[in-house]
PDB file of C-alpha atoms in Angstrom:
ATOM      1  CA  UNK N   1      13.593  18.084   7.329  1.00 36.00           C
ATOM      2  CA  UNK N   2      12.247  19.211   4.511  1.00 37.00           C
ATOM      3  CA  UNK N   3      13.617  22.358   2.392  1.00 35.00           C
ATOM      4  CA  UNK N   4      11.890  25.128  -0.216  1.00 31.00           C
ATOM      5  CA  UNK N   5      12.862  22.710  -2.916  1.00 37.00           C
ATOM      6  CA  UNK N   6      11.140  19.791  -2.492  1.00 38.00           C
ATOM      7  CA  UNK N   7      13.531  17.552  -0.644  1.00 38.00           C
ATOM      8  CA  UNK N   8      13.956  15.359   2.830  1.00 40.00           C
ATOM      9  CA  UNK N   9      17.051  13.794   2.771  1.00 41.00           C
ATOM     10  CA  UNK N  10      18.441  13.534  -1.223  1.00 40.00           C
ATOM     11  CA  UNK N  11      14.771  12.510  -1.989  1.00 37.00           C
ATOM     12  CA  UNK N  12      13.238  14.327  -4.790  1.00 37.00           C
ATOM     13  CA  UNK N  13       9.373  15.537  -4.158  1.00 36.00           C
ATOM     14  CA  UNK N  14       7.156  16.775  -6.654  1.00 34.00           C
ATOM     15  CA  UNK N  15       7.552  20.287  -6.787  1.00 33.00           C
ATOM     16  CA  UNK N  16       4.066  23.166  -6.025  1.00 30.00           C
ATOM     17  CA  UNK N  17       2.004  19.787  -6.664  1.00 30.00           C
ATOM     18  CA  UNK N  18      -1.671  20.659  -4.224  1.00 31.00           C
ATOM     19  CA  UNK N  19      -3.281  18.096  -2.979  1.00 32.00           C
ATOM     20  CA  UNK N  20      -6.879  19.007  -1.393  1.00 33.00           C
ATOM     21  CA  UNK N  21      -7.417  17.283   1.712  1.00 35.00           C
ATOM     22  CA  UNK N  22      -9.837  14.118   2.053  1.00 36.00           C
ATOM     23  CA  UNK N  23     -12.308  16.104   3.703  1.00 37.00           C
ATOM     24  CA  UNK N  24     -13.275  18.968   1.458  1.00 40.00           C
ATOM     25  CA  UNK N  25     -13.629  16.074  -0.846  1.00 38.00           C
ATOM     26  CA  UNK N  26     -16.282  14.435   0.542  1.00 42.00           C
ATOM     27  CA  UNK N  27     -18.961  13.567  -2.109  1.00 43.00           C
ATOM     28  CA  UNK N  28     -17.191  15.749  -5.196  1.00 44.00           C
ATOM     29  CA  UNK N  29     -17.692  14.419  -8.314  1.00 46.00           C
ATOM     30  CA  UNK N  30     -14.658  12.655  -9.771  1.00 45.00           C
ATOM     31  CA  UNK N  31     -13.744  11.840 -12.882  1.00 50.00           C
ATOM     32  CA  UNK N  32     -10.670  11.328 -15.590  1.00 55.00           C
ATOM     33  CA  UNK N  33      -9.795  11.269 -19.273  1.00 50.00           C
ATOM     34  CA  UNK N  34     -11.116   8.546 -20.033  1.00 46.00           C
ATOM     35  CA  UNK N  35     -14.268   9.159 -18.652  1.00 52.00           C
ATOM     36  CA  UNK N  36     -14.791   7.351 -15.142  1.00 53.00           C
ATOM     37  CA  UNK N  37     -16.236   9.552 -12.690  1.00 51.00           C
ATOM     38  CA  UNK N  38     -16.816   8.480  -8.549  1.00 48.00           C
ATOM     39  CA  UNK N  39     -18.286  10.131  -5.355  1.00 41.00           C
ATOM     40  CA  UNK N  40     -15.724  11.141  -3.406  1.00 40.00           C
ATOM     41  CA  UNK N  41     -16.861   9.357  -0.078  1.00 44.00           C
ATOM     42  CA  UNK N  42     -14.010   9.142   2.730  1.00 40.00           C
ATOM     43  CA  UNK N  43     -13.657   7.126   5.933  1.00 41.00           C
ATOM     44  CA  UNK N  44     -14.152   7.051   9.008  1.00 40.00           C
ATOM     45  CA  UNK N  45     -10.717   7.804  10.905  1.00 38.00           C
ATOM     46  CA  UNK N  46     -11.457   5.061  13.117  1.00 39.00           C
ATOM     47  CA  UNK N  47      -8.553   2.152  13.072  1.00 38.00           C
ATOM     48  CA  UNK N  48     -11.253  -0.692  13.454  1.00 37.00           C
ATOM     49  CA  UNK N  49     -11.708  -3.647  11.619  1.00 37.00           C
ATOM     50  CA  UNK N  50     -15.510  -2.346  10.241  1.00 38.00           C
ATOM     51  CA  UNK N  51     -15.992  -1.678   6.940  1.00 40.00           C
ATOM     52  CA  UNK N  52     -16.859   1.490   5.731  1.00 53.00           C
ATOM     53  CA  UNK N  53     -21.079   2.037   5.778  1.00 54.00           C
ATOM     54  CA  UNK N  54     -20.340   2.945   2.014  1.00 74.00           C
ATOM     55  CA  UNK N  55     -18.806   0.821   0.474  1.00 78.00           C
ATOM     56  CA  UNK N  56     -18.917  -3.729   1.691  1.00 86.00           C
ATOM     57  CA  UNK N  57     -16.480  -6.456   0.071  1.00 92.00           C
ATOM     58  CA  UNK N  58     -17.832  -9.151  -1.926  1.00 94.00           C
ATOM     59  CA  UNK N  59     -16.079 -12.450  -2.867  1.00 96.00           C
ATOM     60  CA  UNK N  60     -16.339 -14.453  -6.189  1.00 95.00           C
ATOM     61  CA  UNK N  61     -15.033 -17.693  -6.141  1.00 97.00           C
ATOM     62  CA  UNK N  62     -13.347 -20.066  -3.612  1.00 97.00           C
ATOM     63  CA  UNK N  63     -10.495 -18.960  -1.669  1.00 96.00           C
ATOM     64  CA  UNK N  64      -7.143 -20.655  -3.136  1.00 97.00           C
ATOM     65  CA  UNK N  65      -8.165 -21.021  -6.251  1.00 97.00           C
ATOM     66  CA  UNK N  66      -8.187 -19.258  -9.479  1.00 97.00           C
ATOM     67  CA  UNK N  67     -11.330 -18.294  -9.531  1.00 97.00           C
ATOM     68  CA  UNK N  68     -11.209 -16.543  -6.343  1.00 98.00           C
ATOM     69  CA  UNK N  69     -11.658 -12.566  -6.645  1.00 97.00           C
ATOM     70  CA  UNK N  70     -12.691 -10.339  -3.051  1.00 98.00           C
ATOM     71  CA  UNK N  71     -14.634  -6.824  -4.785  1.00 96.00           C
ATOM     72  CA  UNK N  72     -16.219  -4.240  -3.534  1.00 95.00           C
ATOM     73  CA  UNK N  73     -19.248  -2.392  -3.933  1.00 92.00           C
ATOM     74  CA  UNK N  74     -21.260   0.559  -2.730  1.00 85.00           C
ATOM     75  CA  UNK N  75     -24.869   0.514  -1.777  1.00 82.00           C
ATOM     76  CA  UNK N  76     -26.088   0.448  -5.414  1.00 87.00           C
ATOM     77  CA  UNK N  77     -23.981  -2.993  -5.624  1.00 89.00           C
ATOM     78  CA  UNK N  78     -22.086  -1.006  -8.464  1.00 88.00           C
ATOM     79  CA  UNK N  79     -18.498  -2.061  -8.503  1.00 89.00           C
ATOM     80  CA  UNK N  80     -15.649  -0.300  -6.439  1.00 93.00           C
ATOM     81  CA  UNK N  81     -11.802  -0.531  -6.948  1.00 96.00           C
ATOM     82  CA  UNK N  82     -10.044  -0.705  -3.677  1.00 96.00           C
ATOM     83  CA  UNK N  83      -7.106   1.011  -5.120  1.00 98.00           C
ATOM     84  CA  UNK N  84      -8.626   4.015  -6.823  1.00 97.00           C
ATOM     85  CA  UNK N  85     -12.347   4.781  -4.826  1.00 95.00           C
ATOM     86  CA  UNK N  86     -10.673   4.445  -1.464  1.00 94.00           C
ATOM     87  CA  UNK N  87      -9.225   7.505  -0.163  1.00 94.00           C
ATOM     88  CA  UNK N  88      -5.780   7.417   1.079  1.00 96.00           C
ATOM     89  CA  UNK N  89      -6.185  10.029   3.447  1.00 95.00           C
ATOM     90  CA  UNK N  90      -8.666  10.152   6.245  1.00 92.00           C
ATOM     91  CA  UNK N  91     -10.646  13.101   7.070  1.00 88.00           C
ATOM     92  CA  UNK N  92     -10.206  14.756  10.444  1.00 86.00           C
ATOM     93  CA  UNK N  93      -7.317  12.458  10.778  1.00 88.00           C
ATOM     94  CA  UNK N  94      -4.131  14.426  10.107  1.00 92.00           C
ATOM     95  CA  UNK N  95      -1.083  11.830  10.136  1.00 94.00           C
ATOM     96  CA  UNK N  96      -2.845   9.168  10.072  1.00 97.00           C
ATOM     97  CA  UNK N  97      -3.393   6.827   6.093  1.00 97.00           C
ATOM     98  CA  UNK N  98      -5.899   3.923   4.927  1.00 96.00           C
ATOM     99  CA  UNK N  99      -4.788   0.703   4.717  1.00 97.00           C
ATOM    100  CA  UNK N 100      -6.280  -2.087   2.717  1.00 97.00           C
ATOM    101  CA  UNK N 101      -5.528  -5.558   4.393  1.00 97.00           C
ATOM    102  CA  UNK N 102      -4.490  -8.645   1.646  1.00 98.00           C
ATOM    103  CA  UNK N 103      -2.500 -11.405   3.797  1.00 98.00           C
ATOM    104  CA  UNK N 104      -3.697 -11.266   7.213  1.00 98.00           C
ATOM    105  CA  UNK N 105      -0.182 -12.265   9.670  1.00 98.00           C
ATOM    106  CA  UNK N 106       0.441 -16.008   9.654  1.00 97.00           C
ATOM    107  CA  UNK N 107      -1.006 -17.093   6.256  1.00 98.00           C
ATOM    108  CA  UNK N 108       0.555 -17.768   3.303  1.00 97.00           C
ATOM    109  CA  UNK N 109      -2.017 -17.155   0.317  1.00 98.00           C
ATOM    110  CA  UNK N 110       0.051 -14.809  -1.828  1.00 98.00           C
ATOM    111  CA  UNK N 111      -2.815 -12.353  -2.417  1.00 98.00           C
ATOM    112  CA  UNK N 112      -2.467  -9.228  -3.563  1.00 98.00           C
ATOM    113  CA  UNK N 113      -4.304  -6.060  -5.707  1.00 98.00           C
ATOM    114  CA  UNK N 114      -5.143  -6.966  -9.415  1.00 98.00           C
ATOM    115  CA  UNK N 115      -4.128  -3.282 -10.776  1.00 98.00           C
ATOM    116  CA  UNK N 116      -3.861  -5.376 -14.392  1.00 97.00           C
ATOM    117  CA  UNK N 117      -7.451  -6.655 -13.747  1.00 96.00           C
ATOM    118  CA  UNK N 118     -10.926  -4.933 -14.225  1.00 95.00           C
ATOM    119  CA  UNK N 119     -12.428  -3.388 -10.615  1.00 95.00           C
ATOM    120  CA  UNK N 120      -9.162  -3.900  -9.616  1.00 97.00           C
ATOM    121  CA  UNK N 121      -9.852  -6.679  -6.512  1.00 97.00           C
ATOM    122  CA  UNK N 122      -7.801  -8.716  -4.171  1.00 98.00           C
ATOM    123  CA  UNK N 123      -6.693 -12.191  -5.697  1.00 98.00           C
ATOM    124  CA  UNK N 124      -4.016 -14.766  -5.414  1.00 98.00           C
ATOM    125  CA  UNK N 125      -0.861 -14.527  -7.744  1.00 97.00           C
ATOM    126  CA  UNK N 126      -0.148 -16.778  -9.777  1.00 97.00           C
ATOM    127  CA  UNK N 127       3.157 -18.461 -11.613  1.00 94.00           C
ATOM    128  CA  UNK N 128       2.532 -20.248 -15.083  1.00 93.00           C
ATOM    129  CA  UNK N 129      -0.813 -21.108 -13.717  1.00 95.00           C
ATOM    130  CA  UNK N 130      -0.381 -22.522 -10.068  1.00 96.00           C
ATOM    131  CA  UNK N 131      -1.392 -20.555  -6.742  1.00 97.00           C
ATOM    132  CA  UNK N 132       1.561 -19.116  -5.455  1.00 97.00           C
ATOM    133  CA  UNK N 133       2.001 -18.921  -1.876  1.00 97.00           C
ATOM    134  CA  UNK N 134       4.720 -17.855   0.812  1.00 97.00           C
ATOM    135  CA  UNK N 135       7.541 -20.338   1.928  1.00 95.00           C
ATOM    136  CA  UNK N 136       7.642 -18.693   5.415  1.00 95.00           C
ATOM    137  CA  UNK N 137       4.519 -17.227   7.781  1.00 97.00           C
ATOM    138  CA  UNK N 138       4.208 -13.438   7.596  1.00 97.00           C
ATOM    139  CA  UNK N 139       4.403 -12.008  11.035  1.00 97.00           C
ATOM    140  CA  UNK N 140       2.567  -8.599   9.972  1.00 98.00           C
ATOM    141  CA  UNK N 141      -0.841  -8.157   8.604  1.00 98.00           C
ATOM    142  CA  UNK N 142       0.429  -7.240   5.237  1.00 98.00           C
ATOM    143  CA  UNK N 143      -1.649  -4.950   2.277  1.00 98.00           C
ATOM    144  CA  UNK N 144      -0.891  -1.274   0.604  1.00 98.00           C
ATOM    145  CA  UNK N 145      -2.385   2.198   0.499  1.00 98.00           C
ATOM    146  CA  UNK N 146      -5.212   3.168  -2.028  1.00 98.00           C
ATOM    147  CA  UNK N 147      -4.619   5.741  -4.020  1.00 98.00           C
ATOM    148  CA  UNK N 148      -0.442   5.441  -4.449  1.00 98.00           C
ATOM    149  CA  UNK N 149       1.501   3.951  -7.295  1.00 98.00           C
ATOM    150  CA  UNK N 150       5.062   3.392  -7.787  1.00 97.00           C
ATOM    151  CA  UNK N 151       5.581   4.421 -11.291  1.00 97.00           C
ATOM    152  CA  UNK N 152       7.876   1.868 -13.073  1.00 96.00           C
ATOM    153  CA  UNK N 153       9.315   5.150 -15.270  1.00 93.00           C
ATOM    154  CA  UNK N 154      10.563   6.815 -12.741  1.00 92.00           C
ATOM    155  CA  UNK N 155      13.606   6.591 -11.334  1.00 92.00           C
ATOM    156  CA  UNK N 156      13.556   7.258  -7.033  1.00 90.00           C
ATOM    157  CA  UNK N 157      16.781   8.553  -6.689  1.00 89.00           C
ATOM    158  CA  UNK N 158      17.873   7.421  -3.312  1.00 91.00           C
ATOM    159  CA  UNK N 159      17.059   4.052  -4.404  1.00 90.00           C
ATOM    160  CA  UNK N 160      19.209   4.977  -7.871  1.00 91.00           C
ATOM    161  CA  UNK N 161      16.187   2.196  -9.712  1.00 94.00           C
ATOM    162  CA  UNK N 162      12.465   2.589 -11.084  1.00 96.00           C
ATOM    163  CA  UNK N 163       9.103   1.558  -9.258  1.00 96.00           C
ATOM    164  CA  UNK N 164       7.527  -1.425  -9.790  1.00 96.00           C
ATOM    165  CA  UNK N 165       3.960  -0.881 -10.867  1.00 96.00           C
ATOM    166  CA  UNK N 166       2.412  -1.669  -7.633  1.00 97.00           C
ATOM    167  CA  UNK N 167       0.800   0.804  -4.791  1.00 98.00           C
ATOM    168  CA  UNK N 168       2.896   0.974  -2.141  1.00 98.00           C
ATOM    169  CA  UNK N 169       3.280  -2.416   0.398  1.00 98.00           C
ATOM    170  CA  UNK N 170       1.816  -1.841   3.547  1.00 98.00           C
ATOM    171  CA  UNK N 171       3.863  -3.828   6.745  1.00 98.00           C
ATOM    172  CA  UNK N 172       0.903  -3.479   9.874  1.00 98.00           C
ATOM    173  CA  UNK N 173       2.494  -5.142  13.164  1.00 98.00           C
ATOM    174  CA  UNK N 174       0.179  -4.922  15.787  1.00 97.00           C
ATOM    175  CA  UNK N 175      -1.409  -6.766  18.185  1.00 97.00           C
ATOM    176  CA  UNK N 176      -4.945  -8.069  16.130  1.00 97.00           C
ATOM    177  CA  UNK N 177      -5.013 -10.137  13.480  1.00 98.00           C
ATOM    178  CA  UNK N 178      -6.675  -8.480  10.626  1.00 97.00           C
ATOM    179  CA  UNK N 179      -8.845 -10.226   7.780  1.00 96.00           C
ATOM    180  CA  UNK N 180      -8.386  -9.591   3.913  1.00 97.00           C
ATOM    181  CA  UNK N 181     -10.689  -6.853   2.910  1.00 95.00           C
ATOM    182  CA  UNK N 182     -10.459  -4.684   6.297  1.00 94.00           C
ATOM    183  CA  UNK N 183      -9.775  -1.167   5.512  1.00 94.00           C
ATOM    184  CA  UNK N 184      -8.596   0.167   8.479  1.00 94.00           C
ATOM    185  CA  UNK N 185      -6.512   3.782   9.114  1.00 96.00           C
ATOM    186  CA  UNK N 186      -2.966   3.362  10.350  1.00 98.00           C
ATOM    187  CA  UNK N 187       0.144   5.513  11.680  1.00 98.00           C
ATOM    188  CA  UNK N 188       3.015   5.169   9.926  1.00 98.00           C
ATOM    189  CA  UNK N 189       6.081   4.738  11.302  1.00 98.00           C
ATOM    190  CA  UNK N 190       9.416   4.572   8.836  1.00 98.00           C
ATOM    191  CA  UNK N 191       9.790   2.748   5.567  1.00 98.00           C
ATOM    192  CA  UNK N 192      12.276  -0.294   3.636  1.00 98.00           C
ATOM    193  CA  UNK N 193      13.741  -0.401   0.367  1.00 97.00           C
ATOM    194  CA  UNK N 194      14.174  -3.195  -0.979  1.00 97.00           C
ATOM    195  CA  UNK N 195      15.544  -3.898  -4.387  1.00 95.00           C
ATOM    196  CA  UNK N 196      12.883  -6.721  -6.326  1.00 91.00           C
ATOM    197  CA  UNK N 197      14.106  -7.727  -9.503  1.00 89.00           C
ATOM    198  CA  UNK N 198      15.928  -4.168 -10.109  1.00 92.00           C
ATOM    199  CA  UNK N 199      13.180  -2.345  -8.754  1.00 94.00           C
ATOM    200  CA  UNK N 200      12.337  -0.354  -5.371  1.00 95.00           C
ATOM    201  CA  UNK N 201       9.251  -1.644  -3.543  1.00 96.00           C
ATOM    202  CA  UNK N 202       9.144   0.199  -0.629  1.00 98.00           C
ATOM    203  CA  UNK N 203       7.380  -1.218   2.696  1.00 98.00           C
ATOM    204  CA  UNK N 204       5.929   1.324   5.040  1.00 98.00           C
ATOM    205  CA  UNK N 205       5.854   0.204   8.288  1.00 98.00           C
ATOM    206  CA  UNK N 206       3.107   1.207  10.560  1.00 98.00           C
ATOM    207  CA  UNK N 207       0.587   0.961  13.789  1.00 98.00           C
ATOM    208  CA  UNK N 208      -3.322   0.007  13.252  1.00 98.00           C
ATOM    209  CA  UNK N 209      -4.435   3.513  14.974  1.00 97.00           C
ATOM    210  CA  UNK N 210      -6.588   1.792  17.086  1.00 96.00           C
ATOM    211  CA  UNK N 211      -3.507  -0.359  18.675  1.00 98.00           C
ATOM    212  CA  UNK N 212      -2.810   0.349  22.535  1.00 97.00           C
ATOM    213  CA  UNK N 213       0.388   0.767  21.694  1.00 97.00           C
ATOM    214  CA  UNK N 214      -0.270   3.393  18.788  1.00 97.00           C
ATOM    215  CA  UNK N 215      -0.365   6.532  21.133  1.00 96.00           C
ATOM    216  CA  UNK N 216       2.640   5.283  22.336  1.00 97.00           C
ATOM    217  CA  UNK N 217       4.740   5.610  18.822  1.00 98.00           C
ATOM    218  CA  UNK N 218       5.244   8.470  16.679  1.00 97.00           C
ATOM    219  CA  UNK N 219       8.470   7.409  14.153  1.00 98.00           C
ATOM    220  CA  UNK N 220      10.978   4.792  13.118  1.00 98.00           C
ATOM    221  CA  UNK N 221      12.965   4.854  17.041  1.00 98.00           C
ATOM    222  CA  UNK N 222       9.275   4.297  19.255  1.00 98.00           C
ATOM    223  CA  UNK N 223       8.869   0.989  17.167  1.00 98.00           C
ATOM    224  CA  UNK N 224      12.475  -0.069  17.654  1.00 97.00           C
ATOM    225  CA  UNK N 225      12.218   0.653  21.388  1.00 97.00           C
ATOM    226  CA  UNK N 226       8.394  -0.861  22.406  1.00 97.00           C
ATOM    227  CA  UNK N 227       8.742  -3.925  20.234  1.00 98.00           C
ATOM    228  CA  UNK N 228      13.116  -4.559  20.326  1.00 98.00           C
ATOM    229  CA  UNK N 229      14.587  -6.321  16.826  1.00 97.00           C
ATOM    230  CA  UNK N 230      10.889  -5.615  14.936  1.00 98.00           C
ATOM    231  CA  UNK N 231      12.334  -3.879  12.263  1.00 98.00           C
ATOM    232  CA  UNK N 232      15.429  -6.396  12.118  1.00 98.00           C
ATOM    233  CA  UNK N 233      12.625  -9.426  12.165  1.00 98.00           C
ATOM    234  CA  UNK N 234      10.774  -7.993   9.453  1.00 98.00           C
ATOM    235  CA  UNK N 235      13.693  -6.880   7.386  1.00 98.00           C
ATOM    236  CA  UNK N 236      14.878 -10.720   7.082  1.00 97.00           C
ATOM    237  CA  UNK N 237      11.993 -11.263   6.183  1.00 97.00           C
ATOM    238  CA  UNK N 238      11.604  -9.546   2.694  1.00 97.00           C
ATOM    239  CA  UNK N 239      15.742 -10.737   3.133  1.00 96.00           C
ATOM    240  CA  UNK N 240      15.168 -14.623   2.212  1.00 95.00           C
ATOM    241  CA  UNK N 241      11.546 -14.771   1.329  1.00 95.00           C
ATOM    242  CA  UNK N 242      12.080 -16.218  -1.495  1.00 93.00           C
ATOM    243  CA  UNK N 243      14.645 -18.134  -0.988  1.00 93.00           C
ATOM    244  CA  UNK N 244      11.563 -20.448  -0.515  1.00 89.00           C
ATOM    245  CA  UNK N 245      11.003 -20.818  -3.936  1.00 88.00           C
ATOM    246  CA  UNK N 246      15.376 -21.236  -5.229  1.00 90.00           C
ATOM    247  CA  UNK N 247      15.602 -17.596  -5.883  1.00 92.00           C
ATOM    248  CA  UNK N 248      18.286 -15.455  -4.163  1.00 93.00           C
ATOM    249  CA  UNK N 249      18.425 -13.586  -1.389  1.00 94.00           C
ATOM    250  CA  UNK N 250      16.823  -9.365  -2.063  1.00 94.00           C
ATOM    251  CA  UNK N 251      18.344  -6.705  -1.588  1.00 95.00           C
ATOM    252  CA  UNK N 252      17.877  -3.364   0.284  1.00 96.00           C
ATOM    253  CA  UNK N 253      18.696   0.393  -0.574  1.00 95.00           C
ATOM    254  CA  UNK N 254      19.739   3.359   1.439  1.00 96.00           C
ATOM    255  CA  UNK N 255      22.042   1.079   3.258  1.00 95.00           C
ATOM    256  CA  UNK N 256      19.493  -1.297   4.720  1.00 97.00           C
ATOM    257  CA  UNK N 257      17.795   1.288   7.071  1.00 97.00           C
ATOM    258  CA  UNK N 258      14.817   1.628   7.666  1.00 98.00           C
ATOM    259  CA  UNK N 259      13.738   5.447   6.964  1.00 98.00           C
ATOM    260  CA  UNK N 260      12.105   7.335   9.873  1.00 98.00           C
ATOM    261  CA  UNK N 261       8.241   9.056   9.857  1.00 98.00           C
ATOM    262  CA  UNK N 262       9.323  12.697   7.697  1.00 98.00           C
ATOM    263  CA  UNK N 263      11.131  10.276   5.171  1.00 98.00           C
ATOM    264  CA  UNK N 264       8.142   7.598   5.090  1.00 98.00           C
ATOM    265  CA  UNK N 265       5.616  10.270   4.440  1.00 98.00           C
ATOM    266  CA  UNK N 266       7.667  11.807   1.108  1.00 97.00           C
ATOM    267  CA  UNK N 267       8.013   8.309  -0.375  1.00 97.00           C
ATOM    268  CA  UNK N 268       3.753   8.353   0.372  1.00 98.00           C
ATOM    269  CA  UNK N 269       3.199  11.757  -1.128  1.00 97.00           C
ATOM    270  CA  UNK N 270       5.416  10.928  -3.911  1.00 96.00           C
ATOM    271  CA  UNK N 271       3.627   7.493  -4.802  1.00 97.00           C
ATOM    272  CA  UNK N 272       0.103   9.460  -4.245  1.00 98.00           C
ATOM    273  CA  UNK N 273       1.046  12.045  -6.773  1.00 97.00           C
ATOM    274  CA  UNK N 274       2.624   9.049  -8.704  1.00 97.00           C
ATOM    275  CA  UNK N 275      -1.321   8.548  -9.002  1.00 98.00           C
ATOM    276  CA  UNK N 276      -2.662  10.943  -9.313  1.00 98.00           C
ATOM    277  CA  UNK N 277      -1.001  11.354 -12.535  1.00 97.00           C
ATOM    278  CA  UNK N 278      -1.988   7.808 -13.902  1.00 97.00           C
ATOM    279  CA  UNK N 279      -5.476   8.533 -12.698  1.00 97.00           C
ATOM    280  CA  UNK N 280      -6.249  11.865 -14.812  1.00 96.00           C
ATOM    281  CA  UNK N 281      -4.325  10.677 -17.661  1.00 96.00           C
ATOM    282  CA  UNK N 282      -0.976  12.302 -17.884  1.00 96.00           C
ATOM    283  CA  UNK N 283       1.193   9.530 -16.724  1.00 96.00           C
ATOM    284  CA  UNK N 284      -0.236   6.469 -19.715  1.00 94.00           C
ATOM    285  CA  UNK N 285      -1.864   3.425 -18.561  1.00 95.00           C
ATOM    286  CA  UNK N 286      -0.739   1.053 -20.035  1.00 95.00           C
ATOM    287  CA  UNK N 287      -1.872  -2.113 -18.914  1.00 95.00           C
ATOM    288  CA  UNK N 288      -3.039  -1.010 -15.794  1.00 97.00           C
ATOM    289  CA  UNK N 289      -6.996  -0.835 -15.464  1.00 96.00           C
ATOM    290  CA  UNK N 290      -7.940   2.604 -13.810  1.00 92.00           C
TER     291      UNK N 290
END
């Protein structure tokens, strides 16, 4: 339960900050102190695999090569950032959030949003100049919430460690295999707090709002009821996936519990607030590209 001092459980929310609903900002010109301006255009709250009419993904290079990049462009051919320019909140869809797909279920190429690259394209992660792959198939569609950021300068009181400097990760558990670059609306259900190299790396469990099961899923307990063992499967996947690279098992905060929807939304709101401060230049951008 949220209290007057902005607490959900032990999680501290930013006090007294107001966010304008997405629908109220349609067509509004936004800017920051770095001089970048964009017209705010909202995604339809459909939960389909169709791309929004105001932008399209454009691929440069061949998949699974160092040259591969997936950019997004508007109708005029200008590049858009999937991190900054796609809104987190779809219009007239309270309780739903926009989700950008990086890695389709069952595929191993480790794709991610290039938060330190111009345009923030989706790219394949590398290590020492070599492309990175998961050692096991992901059992979910994987991606991120746009306009969120896990601030690496701020320690989360519950996790007792700082953020990892990325947008919040999303684990979509619906029945469809989505595609890289899909942008859909999802219903957040719960969240796991994975600890990765001493940093908090939140994993939001969500379901495509167009999935047949979505109407009956409103919280983490519903996910457990309708897909028994799914939360454990997701947790154990994240616990062990790095062992295929010879690394130790990952750990989890919050007693390894998948937190409920209310807590999840507080985590996402905090990450949206941290992104807003980065976007406005209140937080120093460092190597992050905005």
